Short mmCIF file of C-alpha atoms and ligand atoms in Angstrom, two decimals:
data_model
loop_
_atom_site.label_atom_id
_atom_site.label_comp_id
_atom_site.label_asym_id
_atom_site.label_seq_id
_atom_site.Cartn_x
_atom_site.Cartn_y
_atom_site.Cartn_z
CA MET A 745 0.00 0.00 0.00
CA ALA A 746 1.46 3.33 -1.03
CA LEU A 747 0.56 6.98 -1.36
CA ILE A 748 1.77 8.12 -4.77
CA VAL A 749 1.66 11.40 -6.70
CA LYS A 750 1.90 11.01 -10.49
CA LYS A 751 2.34 14.01 -12.73
CA PHE A 752 1.69 13.88 -16.48
CA GLY A 753 3.08 16.65 -18.70
CA GLY A 754 1.47 18.29 -21.73
CA SER A 755 2.73 15.88 -24.39
CA SER A 756 1.60 12.92 -22.24
CA VAL A 757 -2.03 14.14 -22.23
CA ALA A 758 -2.05 15.72 -25.71
CA THR A 759 -5.05 13.75 -27.04
CA PRO A 760 -8.11 11.95 -25.61
CA ASP A 761 -6.49 8.65 -26.62
CA LYS A 762 -3.35 9.47 -24.65
CA ILE A 763 -5.47 10.40 -21.62
CA SER A 764 -7.31 7.08 -21.90
CA SER A 765 -4.10 5.09 -22.13
CA ILE A 766 -2.72 6.83 -19.03
CA VAL A 767 -5.92 5.92 -17.22
CA GLN A 768 -5.51 2.28 -18.29
CA ARG A 769 -1.90 2.24 -17.10
CA VAL A 770 -2.73 3.80 -13.72
CA ILE A 771 -5.50 1.25 -13.15
CA ARG A 772 -3.20 -1.61 -14.26
CA GLU A 773 -0.32 -0.60 -11.99
CA LYS A 774 -2.42 0.38 -8.96
CA LYS A 775 -1.96 -2.14 -6.18
CA GLU A 776 -4.58 -3.03 -3.59
CA GLY A 777 -4.85 -0.16 -1.12
CA ASP A 778 -2.72 2.31 -3.09
CA GLN A 779 -3.89 5.91 -2.91
CA ILE A 780 -3.21 7.99 -6.00
CA VAL A 781 -3.13 11.70 -6.68
CA ILE A 782 -2.60 12.70 -10.31
CA VAL A 783 -1.40 16.14 -11.38
CA VAL A 784 -1.88 17.06 -15.03
CA SER A 785 -0.68 19.78 -17.39
CA ALA A 786 -2.66 21.36 -20.20
CA MET A 787 -3.09 19.19 -23.31
CA GLY A 788 -0.18 19.41 -25.80
CA ASP A 789 0.67 23.00 -26.72
CA THR A 790 -2.48 24.50 -25.18
CA THR A 791 -0.59 26.89 -22.90
CA ASP A 792 1.48 28.23 -25.84
CA GLU A 793 -1.71 28.63 -27.85
CA LEU A 794 -3.34 30.60 -25.03
CA VAL A 795 -0.29 32.89 -24.87
CA THR A 796 -0.52 33.43 -28.65
CA LEU A 797 -4.20 34.23 -28.28
CA ALA A 798 -3.49 36.89 -25.66
CA ASN A 799 -0.70 38.35 -27.81
CA LYS A 800 -3.29 38.92 -30.55
CA ILE A 801 -5.10 41.29 -28.19
CA THR A 802 -2.16 42.99 -26.47
CA SER A 803 1.61 43.04 -25.99
CA LYS A 804 1.27 44.49 -22.48
CA PRO A 805 1.66 42.29 -19.40
CA TYR A 806 -1.77 41.86 -17.82
CA GLY A 807 -0.82 39.55 -14.96
CA ARG A 808 -4.18 38.75 -13.42
CA GLU A 809 -6.10 38.32 -16.64
CA MET A 810 -3.28 36.30 -18.19
CA ASP A 811 -3.49 33.83 -15.30
CA MET A 812 -7.25 33.67 -15.60
CA LEU A 813 -6.66 32.63 -19.23
CA LEU A 814 -3.68 30.28 -18.79
CA ALA A 815 -5.25 28.33 -15.92
CA THR A 816 -8.06 27.17 -18.21
CA GLY A 817 -5.71 24.78 -20.04
CA GLU A 818 -5.18 22.50 -17.06
CA GLN A 819 -8.89 22.53 -16.21
CA ILE A 820 -9.68 20.89 -19.55
CA SER A 821 -7.26 18.03 -18.79
CA ILE A 822 -8.44 17.33 -15.24
CA ALA A 823 -12.10 17.17 -16.23
CA LEU A 824 -11.40 14.85 -19.18
CA MET A 825 -9.17 12.59 -17.12
CA ALA A 826 -11.74 12.30 -14.32
CA MET A 827 -14.38 11.35 -16.90
CA ALA A 828 -11.99 8.78 -18.43
CA PHE A 829 -11.47 7.12 -15.01
CA GLU A 830 -15.21 7.00 -14.39
CA GLU A 831 -15.72 5.49 -17.87
CA ALA A 832 -13.17 2.81 -16.95
CA GLY A 833 -15.12 2.04 -13.77
CA GLU A 834 -12.80 3.81 -11.30
CA LYS A 835 -14.02 6.53 -8.92
CA ALA A 836 -12.26 9.85 -9.57
CA ILE A 837 -12.68 13.54 -8.82
CA SER A 838 -10.94 16.58 -10.29
CA PHE A 839 -9.83 19.68 -8.38
CA THR A 840 -8.52 23.07 -9.48
CA GLY A 841 -5.40 24.28 -7.67
CA GLY A 842 -7.53 26.37 -5.31
CA GLN A 843 -9.86 23.46 -4.57
CA ALA A 844 -6.83 21.30 -3.80
CA GLY A 845 -5.82 23.86 -1.15
CA ILE A 846 -2.91 25.50 -2.98
CA MET A 847 -2.45 29.08 -1.78
CA THR A 848 0.07 31.28 -3.57
CA SER A 849 1.55 34.75 -3.45
CA ALA A 850 -0.19 37.36 -5.60
CA ALA A 851 2.71 37.46 -8.09
CA PHE A 852 0.68 36.71 -11.20
CA ASN A 853 2.39 34.46 -13.79
CA LYS A 854 4.98 33.39 -11.23
CA GLY A 855 3.03 32.71 -8.07
CA ARG A 856 4.87 31.02 -5.24
CA ILE A 857 3.16 28.36 -3.20
CA LEU A 858 2.85 29.75 0.33
CA ASP A 859 0.60 27.12 1.85
CA LEU A 860 -1.05 23.85 0.91
CA GLN A 861 -3.98 22.56 2.97
CA PRO A 862 -4.63 19.03 1.70
CA ALA A 863 -7.82 18.34 3.71
CA ARG A 864 -9.99 18.01 0.61
CA ILE A 865 -7.45 15.77 -1.14
CA PHE A 866 -7.31 13.45 1.90
CA LYS A 867 -11.10 13.32 2.20
CA ALA A 868 -11.50 12.44 -1.48
CA LEU A 869 -8.81 9.73 -1.20
CA GLN A 870 -10.50 8.25 1.87
CA GLU A 871 -13.74 8.13 -0.08
CA GLY A 872 -11.98 5.88 -2.57
CA ASN A 873 -11.31 8.39 -5.33
CA ILE A 874 -8.36 8.82 -7.60
CA VAL A 875 -7.75 12.54 -7.11
CA ILE A 876 -6.85 14.62 -10.16
CA VAL A 877 -5.42 18.09 -9.58
CA ALA A 878 -4.82 20.85 -12.13
CA GLY A 879 -1.09 21.57 -12.27
CA PHE A 880 0.47 25.01 -12.64
CA GLN A 881 -2.21 26.91 -10.72
CA GLY A 882 -3.16 28.15 -7.28
CA GLN A 883 -5.14 30.84 -5.62
CA THR A 884 -4.29 33.98 -3.64
CA SER A 885 -5.74 34.73 -0.20
CA ARG A 886 -8.24 36.98 -2.03
CA GLY A 887 -9.40 34.10 -4.19
CA ASP A 888 -7.73 35.22 -7.43
CA ILE A 889 -6.38 32.50 -9.73
CA THR A 890 -2.58 32.48 -10.18
CA THR A 891 -0.17 30.40 -12.23
CA LEU A 892 3.25 29.18 -11.09
CA GLY A 893 5.44 29.96 -14.11
CA ARG A 894 6.03 27.79 -17.17
CA GLY A 895 6.59 24.17 -16.25
CA GLY A 896 4.79 24.81 -12.96
CA SER A 897 2.87 21.54 -12.91
CA ASP A 898 6.07 19.88 -11.68
CA THR A 899 5.96 22.17 -8.66
CA THR A 900 2.29 21.44 -8.02
CA ALA A 901 3.06 17.71 -8.00
CA VAL A 902 6.07 17.90 -5.68
CA ALA A 903 4.30 20.36 -3.34
CA ILE A 904 1.33 18.02 -3.01
CA ALA A 905 3.64 15.04 -2.50
CA GLY A 906 5.38 16.98 0.30
CA ALA A 907 2.12 18.08 1.93
CA ILE A 908 0.51 14.63 1.97
CA HIS A 909 3.81 12.83 2.77
CA ALA A 910 3.61 10.72 -0.37
CA ASP A 911 6.05 7.85 -0.74
CA VAL A 912 7.19 9.10 -4.12
CA CYS A 913 6.41 11.78 -6.70
CA GLU A 914 6.56 10.35 -10.22
CA ILE A 915 7.07 12.85 -13.03
CA PHE A 916 5.92 11.20 -16.26
CA THR A 917 7.19 12.93 -19.37
CA ASP A 918 8.32 12.39 -22.96
CA VAL A 919 11.90 11.39 -22.03
CA ASP A 920 12.75 8.32 -19.99
CA GLY A 921 14.83 10.15 -17.39
CA ILE A 922 17.34 12.88 -16.79
CA TYR A 923 20.25 12.97 -19.19
CA THR A 924 23.67 14.59 -19.05
CA SER A 925 22.28 17.11 -21.55
CA ASP A 926 19.01 17.65 -23.41
CA PRO A 927 18.84 14.51 -25.59
CA ARG A 928 17.05 16.51 -28.29
CA VAL A 929 20.18 18.66 -28.66
CA VAL A 930 22.88 16.13 -27.76
CA PRO A 931 21.99 12.69 -29.14
CA ALA A 932 24.99 11.20 -27.28
CA ALA A 933 23.70 12.36 -23.88
CA GLN A 934 23.68 9.66 -21.22
CA LYS A 935 20.79 8.76 -18.92
CA MET A 936 21.48 9.05 -15.18
CA GLU A 937 20.27 6.53 -12.63
CA SER A 938 20.09 9.19 -9.95
CA ILE A 939 21.05 12.78 -9.26
CA THR A 940 21.09 14.89 -6.11
CA TYR A 941 18.62 17.72 -5.52
CA GLY A 942 21.49 20.22 -5.55
CA GLU A 943 22.82 19.21 -8.95
CA MET A 944 19.35 18.86 -10.48
CA LEU A 945 18.38 22.27 -9.12
CA GLU A 946 21.41 23.84 -10.76
CA MET A 947 20.70 22.03 -14.07
CA ALA A 948 17.05 23.14 -13.96
CA LYS A 949 17.87 26.75 -13.10
CA LEU A 950 20.36 26.86 -15.95
CA GLY A 951 17.81 25.72 -18.51
CA ALA A 952 17.33 21.92 -18.33
CA GLY A 953 13.56 22.24 -18.87
CA VAL A 954 12.78 18.68 -17.81
CA MET A 955 11.93 19.95 -14.28
CA GLN A 956 10.86 23.35 -13.00
CA PRO A 957 13.57 24.57 -10.57
CA ARG A 958 11.05 25.30 -7.82
CA ALA A 959 9.85 21.71 -7.94
CA VAL A 960 13.37 20.48 -7.21
CA GLU A 961 13.76 23.05 -4.43
CA MET A 962 10.49 21.90 -2.91
CA GLY A 963 11.53 18.24 -3.19
CA SER A 964 14.74 19.00 -1.34
CA ARG A 965 12.96 21.01 1.37
CA PHE A 966 10.36 18.32 2.09
CA ASN A 967 12.60 15.39 1.23
CA VAL A 968 10.30 14.05 -1.52
CA PRO A 969 11.94 11.38 -3.69
CA ILE A 970 11.23 12.38 -7.30
CA HIS A 971 11.21 9.76 -10.05
CA VAL A 972 11.44 11.25 -13.56
CA ARG A 973 10.31 8.63 -16.09
CA SER A 974 8.62 8.01 -19.42
CA THR A 975 4.86 8.05 -19.93
CA PHE A 976 5.32 5.73 -22.87
CA SER A 977 7.48 2.99 -21.30
CA GLU A 978 7.57 1.05 -18.06
CA GLU A 979 11.36 1.29 -17.66
CA PRO A 980 12.63 2.98 -14.50
CA GLY A 981 13.82 6.54 -15.04
CA THR A 982 16.03 8.78 -12.88
CA MET A 983 15.66 9.34 -9.13
CA ILE A 984 16.24 12.83 -7.76
CA GLN A 985 17.12 12.40 -4.12
CA GLU A 986 19.72 12.97 -1.46
CA ASP A 987 21.79 9.87 -1.91
CA TYR A 988 24.86 9.66 0.24
CA ALA A 989 25.86 6.36 -1.30
CA MET A 990 26.23 8.15 -4.62
CA LYS A 991 29.51 9.77 -3.54
CA VAL A 992 28.47 13.00 -5.19
CA LYS A 993 31.95 14.38 -5.52
CA GLN A 994 33.06 11.51 -7.70
CA TYR A 995 31.21 13.20 -10.53
CA LEU A 996 33.37 16.12 -11.54
CA ILE A 997 30.89 17.12 -14.23
CA ARG A 998 27.26 16.10 -14.15
CA GLY A 999 25.69 17.80 -17.13
CA VAL A 1000 25.56 20.53 -19.73
CA ALA A 1001 22.54 22.84 -19.84
CA GLN A 1002 21.43 25.50 -22.27
CA ASP A 1003 18.92 28.32 -22.10
CA LYS A 1004 17.52 30.34 -24.98
CA ASN A 1005 15.10 32.27 -22.83
CA VAL A 1006 17.66 35.03 -22.39
CA ALA A 1007 17.70 38.74 -23.23
CA LYS A 1008 20.76 40.92 -22.73
CA ILE A 1009 20.21 44.54 -21.74
CA THR A 1010 22.92 47.20 -21.70
CA VAL A 1011 22.40 50.56 -20.04
CA LEU A 1012 25.00 52.87 -21.57
CA GLY A 1013 26.38 55.95 -19.88
CA ILE A 1014 24.79 55.64 -16.48
CA PRO A 1015 26.17 58.08 -13.83
CA ASN A 1016 28.96 56.32 -11.92
CA ARG A 1017 27.71 57.36 -8.50
CA PRO A 1018 26.13 55.56 -5.56
CA GLY A 1019 22.43 54.85 -5.96
CA PHE A 1020 22.12 54.58 -9.74
CA ALA A 1021 22.55 50.83 -10.08
CA TYR A 1022 20.22 50.48 -7.13
CA GLN A 1023 17.52 52.45 -8.91
CA VAL A 1024 17.70 50.31 -12.05
CA PHE A 1025 17.51 47.00 -10.21
CA ALA A 1026 15.00 48.16 -7.59
CA GLU A 1027 12.58 49.17 -10.34
CA LEU A 1028 13.01 45.82 -12.06
CA ALA A 1029 12.42 44.01 -8.75
CA GLU A 1030 9.30 46.09 -8.22
CA LYS A 1031 7.94 44.66 -11.49
CA ASN A 1032 8.99 41.17 -10.40
CA VAL A 1033 11.63 40.86 -13.13
CA ASP A 1034 14.45 38.48 -12.11
CA VAL A 1035 17.91 39.62 -13.10
CA ASP A 1036 20.46 36.90 -13.79
CA MET A 1037 24.01 37.81 -14.93
CA ILE A 1038 25.24 41.36 -14.20
CA VAL A 1039 28.41 43.10 -15.37
CA GLN A 1040 29.34 46.70 -14.70
CA SER A 1041 32.23 47.98 -16.76
CA VAL A 1042 34.48 50.96 -16.11
CA ARG A 1043 34.91 53.53 -18.84
CA ILE A 1044 38.35 55.05 -18.67
CA ALA A 1045 37.84 57.50 -21.52
CA LYS A 1046 34.77 59.14 -20.13
CA GLU A 1047 34.90 59.61 -16.40
CA GLY A 1048 31.72 59.89 -14.41
CA VAL A 1049 29.70 57.38 -16.40
CA THR A 1050 29.65 53.61 -16.58
CA ASP A 1051 27.83 50.86 -18.52
CA ILE A 1052 25.82 48.09 -16.91
CA THR A 1053 24.98 44.90 -18.82
CA PHE A 1054 22.61 42.31 -17.40
CA THR A 1055 20.41 39.44 -18.52
CA ILE A 1056 16.78 38.60 -17.83
CA ALA A 1057 14.39 35.97 -19.19
CA ARG A 1058 13.25 36.95 -22.68
CA THR A 1059 9.68 36.25 -21.61
CA GLU A 1060 9.98 39.06 -19.07
CA LEU A 1061 10.93 41.70 -21.65
CA PRO A 1062 7.47 43.30 -21.82
CA ALA A 1063 7.58 44.07 -18.09
CA ALA A 1064 11.26 45.10 -18.28
CA ARG A 1065 10.68 47.46 -21.21
CA GLU A 1066 8.29 49.55 -19.12
CA VAL A 1067 11.03 49.96 -16.49
CA LEU A 1068 13.71 50.70 -19.10
CA ALA A 1069 11.60 53.43 -20.72
CA HIS A 1070 11.16 55.04 -17.32
CA ILE A 1071 14.88 54.78 -16.50
CA GLN A 1072 15.92 56.26 -19.82
CA LYS A 1073 13.76 59.27 -19.09
CA GLU A 1074 14.55 59.70 -15.38
CA LEU A 1075 18.29 58.97 -15.27
CA SER A 1076 19.23 60.57 -18.57
CA VAL A 1077 21.37 57.59 -19.59
CA GLU A 1078 23.01 57.65 -23.04
CA ASP A 1079 21.16 54.67 -24.46
CA ILE A 1080 19.61 51.31 -23.62
CA LEU A 1081 20.30 48.34 -25.90
CA VAL A 1082 18.26 45.14 -25.87
CA ASP A 1083 19.63 41.99 -27.53
CA GLU A 1084 17.24 39.07 -27.91
CA SER A 1085 19.62 36.78 -29.77
CA MET A 1086 21.74 35.49 -26.89
CA ALA A 1087 21.78 32.14 -25.10
CA LYS A 1088 23.43 30.74 -22.00
CA VAL A 1089 25.44 27.52 -21.95
CA SER A 1090 26.41 26.00 -18.60
CA LEU A 1091 28.48 23.19 -17.20
CA VAL A 1092 27.21 21.69 -13.91
CA GLY A 1093 28.92 19.41 -11.39
CA ALA A 1094 29.24 19.34 -7.61
CA GLY A 1095 32.82 18.14 -7.94
CA MET A 1096 34.14 20.98 -10.09
CA ALA A 1097 35.01 23.36 -7.25
CA GLY A 1098 38.74 23.32 -6.75
CA HIS A 1099 39.45 22.06 -10.28
CA PRO A 1100 40.67 25.15 -12.13
CA GLY A 1101 41.21 23.26 -15.38
CA ILE A 1102 37.49 22.92 -15.95
CA ALA A 1103 36.79 26.56 -16.76
CA ALA A 1104 39.80 26.62 -19.06
CA GLY A 1105 38.60 23.43 -20.77
CA MET A 1106 35.20 24.98 -21.40
CA PHE A 1107 36.60 28.26 -22.69
CA GLY A 1108 38.97 26.29 -24.92
CA ILE A 1109 35.99 24.69 -26.67
CA PHE A 1110 34.51 28.13 -27.39
CA SER A 1111 37.87 29.26 -28.69
CA ASP A 1112 38.25 26.21 -30.96
CA HIS A 1113 34.83 26.93 -32.46
CA HIS A 1114 35.39 30.70 -32.74
CA ILE A 1115 32.49 31.43 -30.43
CA ASN A 1116 32.73 34.70 -28.53
CA ILE A 1117 31.88 34.67 -24.81
CA GLU A 1118 29.99 37.82 -23.82
CA ILE A 1119 29.56 37.23 -20.08
CA ILE A 1120 30.87 34.53 -17.73
CA SER A 1121 29.33 33.71 -14.37
CA THR A 1122 30.02 30.98 -11.86
CA SER A 1123 28.51 29.31 -8.82
CA GLU A 1124 30.09 26.67 -6.58
CA ILE A 1125 28.84 23.95 -8.88
CA SER A 1126 28.51 25.57 -12.30
CA ILE A 1127 30.11 27.77 -14.94
CA SER A 1128 27.89 29.67 -17.39
CA CYS A 1129 28.76 31.57 -20.55
CA LEU A 1130 26.56 33.94 -22.53
CA ILE A 1131 27.04 33.46 -26.26
CA ALA A 1132 25.15 34.10 -29.52
CA GLU A 1133 22.04 31.94 -29.73
CA GLU A 1134 22.97 30.76 -33.22
CA SER A 1135 26.06 29.02 -31.80
CA MET A 1136 24.30 27.45 -28.84
CA GLU A 1137 23.63 23.94 -30.14
CA LYS A 1138 27.11 23.56 -31.61
CA ALA A 1139 28.61 24.75 -28.31
CA VAL A 1140 26.54 22.38 -26.15
CA GLN A 1141 27.41 19.41 -28.36
CA ALA A 1142 31.13 20.23 -28.37
CA ILE A 1143 31.27 20.82 -24.61
CA HIS A 1144 29.41 17.58 -23.97
CA ALA A 1145 31.73 15.66 -26.30
CA HIS A 1146 34.79 17.09 -24.50
CA PHE A 1147 33.72 16.52 -20.90
CA PHE A 1148 31.89 13.23 -21.39
CA LYS A 1149 34.61 11.79 -23.60
CA GLU A 1150 32.35 10.91 -26.51
CA ASN A 1151 34.15 9.04 -29.24
P1 ADP B 42 6.40 17.91 -19.89
O1 ADP B 42 5.45 18.48 -20.89
O2 ADP B 42 6.20 16.45 -19.65
O3 ADP B 42 6.48 18.70 -18.62
P2 ADP B 42 8.88 19.12 -20.78
O4 ADP B 42 8.94 19.46 -22.23
O5 ADP B 42 8.61 20.22 -19.82
O6 ADP B 42 7.83 17.94 -20.61
O7 ADP B 42 10.24 18.40 -20.32
C1 ADP B 42 10.74 17.30 -21.04
C2 ADP B 42 11.80 17.76 -22.01
O8 ADP B 42 12.91 18.29 -21.30
C3 ADP B 42 12.42 16.67 -22.84
O9 ADP B 42 11.67 16.39 -24.00
C4 ADP B 42 13.81 17.21 -23.16
O10 ADP B 42 13.90 17.71 -24.47
C5 ADP B 42 13.99 18.36 -22.19
N1 ADP B 42 15.26 18.31 -21.44
C6 ADP B 42 16.10 19.37 -21.29
N2 ADP B 42 17.18 19.03 -20.62
C7 ADP B 42 17.05 17.70 -20.31
C8 ADP B 42 17.88 16.76 -19.62
N3 ADP B 42 19.05 17.12 -19.08
N4 ADP B 42 17.43 15.49 -19.50
C9 ADP B 42 16.24 15.12 -20.03
N5 ADP B 42 15.43 15.97 -20.71
C10 ADP B 42 15.82 17.24 -20.86
N1 LIG B 43 0.96 24.01 -18.94
C1 LIG B 43 2.00 24.76 -18.28
C2 LIG B 43 3.13 25.06 -19.24
O1 LIG B 43 3.05 24.69 -20.41
C3 LIG B 43 2.51 24.10 -17.04
C4 LIG B 43 3.22 22.78 -17.25
O2 LIG B 43 3.05 22.15 -18.29
O3 LIG B 43 3.96 22.38 -16.36
O4 LIG B 43 4.08 25.69 -18.86
MG1 MG B 44 7.49 20.45 -18.04
#
């Protein structure tokens, strides 16, 4: 007897037939006494289509209304899946995020789960239901619908697994586990048996879209074992867990990640005095825009002014542009340049600290391929380089081949 959370991503529930075959599989694998909570994403590319629909009306960021729109995708899937279970003779009930007790901050489009009261989930399970919860959504204390950021159904699933103390959270997707790099970009990527929360969190933050970073964070906080596996095969996938037996440090390099959702912004000729950088970043924070890499350069030729270059997610440009227009007016900077053709390539591994040759090895690959590095940033377990998006795939493949000794 086990308490299991199973999450199915968009491609897994893309058609009614796929929903029905998931239902058959769940019923087949369910053991006597098992209690099952299923979290589902919107069908196929529904969320992208809803974004496109909104863009036909406006290019401005309407947070609340956007969430009202985006949350509808997951509601279609939960209702259909509950009907499919009933058709197959199994009791089931669907819940929206709010009905499942998921309370979030009021940061529309990137709500954070603040509380999860699973009373209704428990009651429905005790009544013999398979419980189906809409991923990616929650509700504020005022009752407004929020969404959790793209890929947020992963976070819904892990948060529920943590709150109900599930034995495992299974993330069913279109790959059969976590690989050393995105297998769609690097065909030679290798599947991992397991990975620690820390390394997976770094991979996810740096662009490995197979898991939303917050889901991994949540898994680590509540110690939820996460099993990433294929919807279309029964083979075991990859466990994300704290595994001391894994001897984490033996892996110098764990993976290569890439991220195209990057925009580079340069504020030229900003007064080189205390308070100016603060004003730029405080205004961005006010609009909930996350800043990633930051470089401030010193201009020798023209004293008194400096240039600041930073990166944000490309999807946050509409909100950032409002701030930049205001800054250009208020701070009388020389110019503001926005470049939407950059990408970030990163090398991740808990064992890389204290191995100076690794950065050099990575930069050597860029040099060999005549790829210019615009910004470099590091953490204890990663090195990231900002390069032109057009060179991204070639760079990821070459870095993977070098560090994973492909033949
Ligand atoms: P879902 O709709 O099931 O949530 P996603 O598209 O969000 O699926 O995530 C699965 C995809 O993540 C895979 O198809 C793969 O291309 C991509 N991916 C990126 N990096 C990795 C990696 N390191 N290992 C496995 N998959 C990865
Ligand atoms: N449907 C949402 C998205 O496409 C959430 C998810 O799939 O995890 O981002
Ligand atoms: Mg996903």
